C-alpha positions as MATLAB code, in Angstrom:
seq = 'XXXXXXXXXXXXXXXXXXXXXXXXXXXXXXXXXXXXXXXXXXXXXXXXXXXXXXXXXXXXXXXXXXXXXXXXXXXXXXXXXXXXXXXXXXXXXXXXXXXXXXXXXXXXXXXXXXXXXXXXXXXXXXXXXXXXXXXXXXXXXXXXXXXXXXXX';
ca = [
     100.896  -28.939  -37.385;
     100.756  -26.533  -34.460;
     103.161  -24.258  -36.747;
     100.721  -24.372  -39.702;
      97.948  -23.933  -36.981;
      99.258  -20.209  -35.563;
     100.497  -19.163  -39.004;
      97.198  -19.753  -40.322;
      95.470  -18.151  -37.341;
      97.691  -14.913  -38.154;
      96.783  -15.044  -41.765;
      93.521  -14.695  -41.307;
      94.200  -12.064  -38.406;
      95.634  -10.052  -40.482;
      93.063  -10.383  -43.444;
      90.079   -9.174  -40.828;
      92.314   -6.434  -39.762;
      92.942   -5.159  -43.612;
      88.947   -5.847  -44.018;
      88.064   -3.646  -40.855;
      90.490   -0.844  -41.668;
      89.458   -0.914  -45.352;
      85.802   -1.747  -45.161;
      85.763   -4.625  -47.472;
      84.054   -7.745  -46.240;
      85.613  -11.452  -45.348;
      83.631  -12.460  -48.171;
      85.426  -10.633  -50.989;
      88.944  -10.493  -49.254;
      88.399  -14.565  -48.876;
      87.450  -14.245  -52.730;
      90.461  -12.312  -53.820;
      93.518  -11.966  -51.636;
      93.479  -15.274  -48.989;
      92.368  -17.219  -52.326;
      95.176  -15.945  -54.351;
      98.118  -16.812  -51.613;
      96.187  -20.294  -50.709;
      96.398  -21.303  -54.371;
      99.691  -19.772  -55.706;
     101.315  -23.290  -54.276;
      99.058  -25.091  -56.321;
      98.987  -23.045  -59.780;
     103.386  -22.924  -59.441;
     102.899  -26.798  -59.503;
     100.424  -27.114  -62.086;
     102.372  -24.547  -64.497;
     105.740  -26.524  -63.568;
     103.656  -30.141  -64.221;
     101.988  -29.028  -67.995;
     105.342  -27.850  -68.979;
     106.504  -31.176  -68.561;
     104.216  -32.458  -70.791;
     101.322  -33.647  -68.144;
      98.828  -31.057  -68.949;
      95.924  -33.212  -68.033;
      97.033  -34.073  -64.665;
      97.464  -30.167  -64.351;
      93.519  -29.849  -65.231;
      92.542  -32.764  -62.703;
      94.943  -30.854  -59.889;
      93.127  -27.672  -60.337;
      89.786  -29.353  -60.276;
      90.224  -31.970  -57.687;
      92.584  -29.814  -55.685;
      89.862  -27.036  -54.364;
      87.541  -29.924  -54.760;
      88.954  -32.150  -51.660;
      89.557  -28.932  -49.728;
      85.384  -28.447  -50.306;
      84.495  -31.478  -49.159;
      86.402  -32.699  -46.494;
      87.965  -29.388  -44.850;
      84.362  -27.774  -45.250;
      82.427  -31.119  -44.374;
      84.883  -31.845  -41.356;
      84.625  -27.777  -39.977;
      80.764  -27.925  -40.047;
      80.724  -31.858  -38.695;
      82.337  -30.370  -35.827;
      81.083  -27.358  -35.427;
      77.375  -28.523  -35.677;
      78.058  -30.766  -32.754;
      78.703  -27.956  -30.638;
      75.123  -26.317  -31.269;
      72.021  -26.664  -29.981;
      70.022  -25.388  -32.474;
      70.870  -27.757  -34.900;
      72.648  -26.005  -37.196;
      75.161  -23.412  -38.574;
      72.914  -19.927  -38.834;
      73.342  -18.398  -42.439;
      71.196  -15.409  -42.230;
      70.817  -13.436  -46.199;
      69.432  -10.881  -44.789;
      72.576   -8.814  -43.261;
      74.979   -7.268  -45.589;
      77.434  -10.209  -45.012;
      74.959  -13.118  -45.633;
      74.617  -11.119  -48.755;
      77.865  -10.994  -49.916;
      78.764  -14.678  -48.523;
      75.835  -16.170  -50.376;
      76.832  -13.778  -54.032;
      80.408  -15.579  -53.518;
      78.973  -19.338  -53.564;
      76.591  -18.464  -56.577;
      80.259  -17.069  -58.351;
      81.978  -19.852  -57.577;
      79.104  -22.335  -58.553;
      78.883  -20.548  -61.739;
      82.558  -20.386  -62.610;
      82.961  -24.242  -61.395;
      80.073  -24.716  -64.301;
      81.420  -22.703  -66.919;
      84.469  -24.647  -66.114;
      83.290  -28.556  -66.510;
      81.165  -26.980  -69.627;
      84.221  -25.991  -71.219;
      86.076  -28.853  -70.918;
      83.756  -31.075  -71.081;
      82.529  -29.552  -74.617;
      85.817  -29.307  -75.938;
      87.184  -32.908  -75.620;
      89.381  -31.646  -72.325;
      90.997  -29.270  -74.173;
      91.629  -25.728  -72.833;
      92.702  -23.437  -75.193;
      93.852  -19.963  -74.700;
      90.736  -18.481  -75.536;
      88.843  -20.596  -72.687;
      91.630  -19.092  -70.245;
      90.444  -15.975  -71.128;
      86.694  -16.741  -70.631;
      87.666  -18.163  -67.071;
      89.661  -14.881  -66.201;
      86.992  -13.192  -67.224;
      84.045  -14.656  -65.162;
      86.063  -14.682  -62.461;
      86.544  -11.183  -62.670;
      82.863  -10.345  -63.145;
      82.863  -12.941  -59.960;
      84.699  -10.284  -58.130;
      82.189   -7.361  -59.257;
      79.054   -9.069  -58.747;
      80.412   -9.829  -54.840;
      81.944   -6.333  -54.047;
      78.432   -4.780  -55.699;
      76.734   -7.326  -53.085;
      78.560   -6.519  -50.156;
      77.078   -2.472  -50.601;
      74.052   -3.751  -50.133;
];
């Protein structure tokens, strides 16, 4: 654990260091590049598991997957880290470029998570190629709407 521990320490180093050099905020380089390594794991298992003929486990993974790491890695972090402060709370202040561009990444992901359950759930579970490229492309616009945010 204290392996996993430092190597995710210098991860995200390194990430704040390419964001400072580059300009870009934690916001979108949490959106694009630490999400893309975090779940390339996860989408090499899914791939290998609906090959196999398990393509609705796959889903569930992909869903529950990000899911769990919401609620309990999230819930735990700010369980502990509200303890710690005396004014009750974690400040999340909209108002500074970064707020902005944090709070344009949860309305993304809230409105990719619902285009998600409102495909699947419209189309009997079934995700087609067509869907795939819906997904892609709302992520994408995702990625837009949170870089135009963090100009601001």
């Amino acid at each position: 654990m204290i392996w996993i521990y430092i190597l995710a320490e210098v991860i995200v180093d390194l990430l704040e260091l390419f964001g400072v050099l580059t300009g870009l905020p934690s916001s979108l380089l949490g959106l694009t590049i630490l999400s893309w390594g975090n779940s390339l794991g996860d989408a090499i298992a899914s791939i290998s598991i609906s090959k196999s003929g398990f393509g609705e486990m796959a889903l569930t993974s992909c869903i529950a997957g990000p899911a769990f790491n919401l609620m309990l890695g999230l819930g735990i972090t700010t369980f502990v880290t509200n303890l710690g402060l005396d004014e009750g709370g974690i400040v999340f202040d909209i108002h500074t470029g970064e707020g902005i561009s944090s709070m344009a990444t949860i309305v993304s992901a809230l409105i990719c998570h619902v285009a998600l359950s409102s495909i699947i759930i419209a189309n009997d579970f079934k995700i087609m190629q067509k869907h795939a490229k819906v997904l892609v492309m709302i992520y994408s616009i995702s990625i837009m709407f949170v870089a135009v945010a963090s100009l601001q």
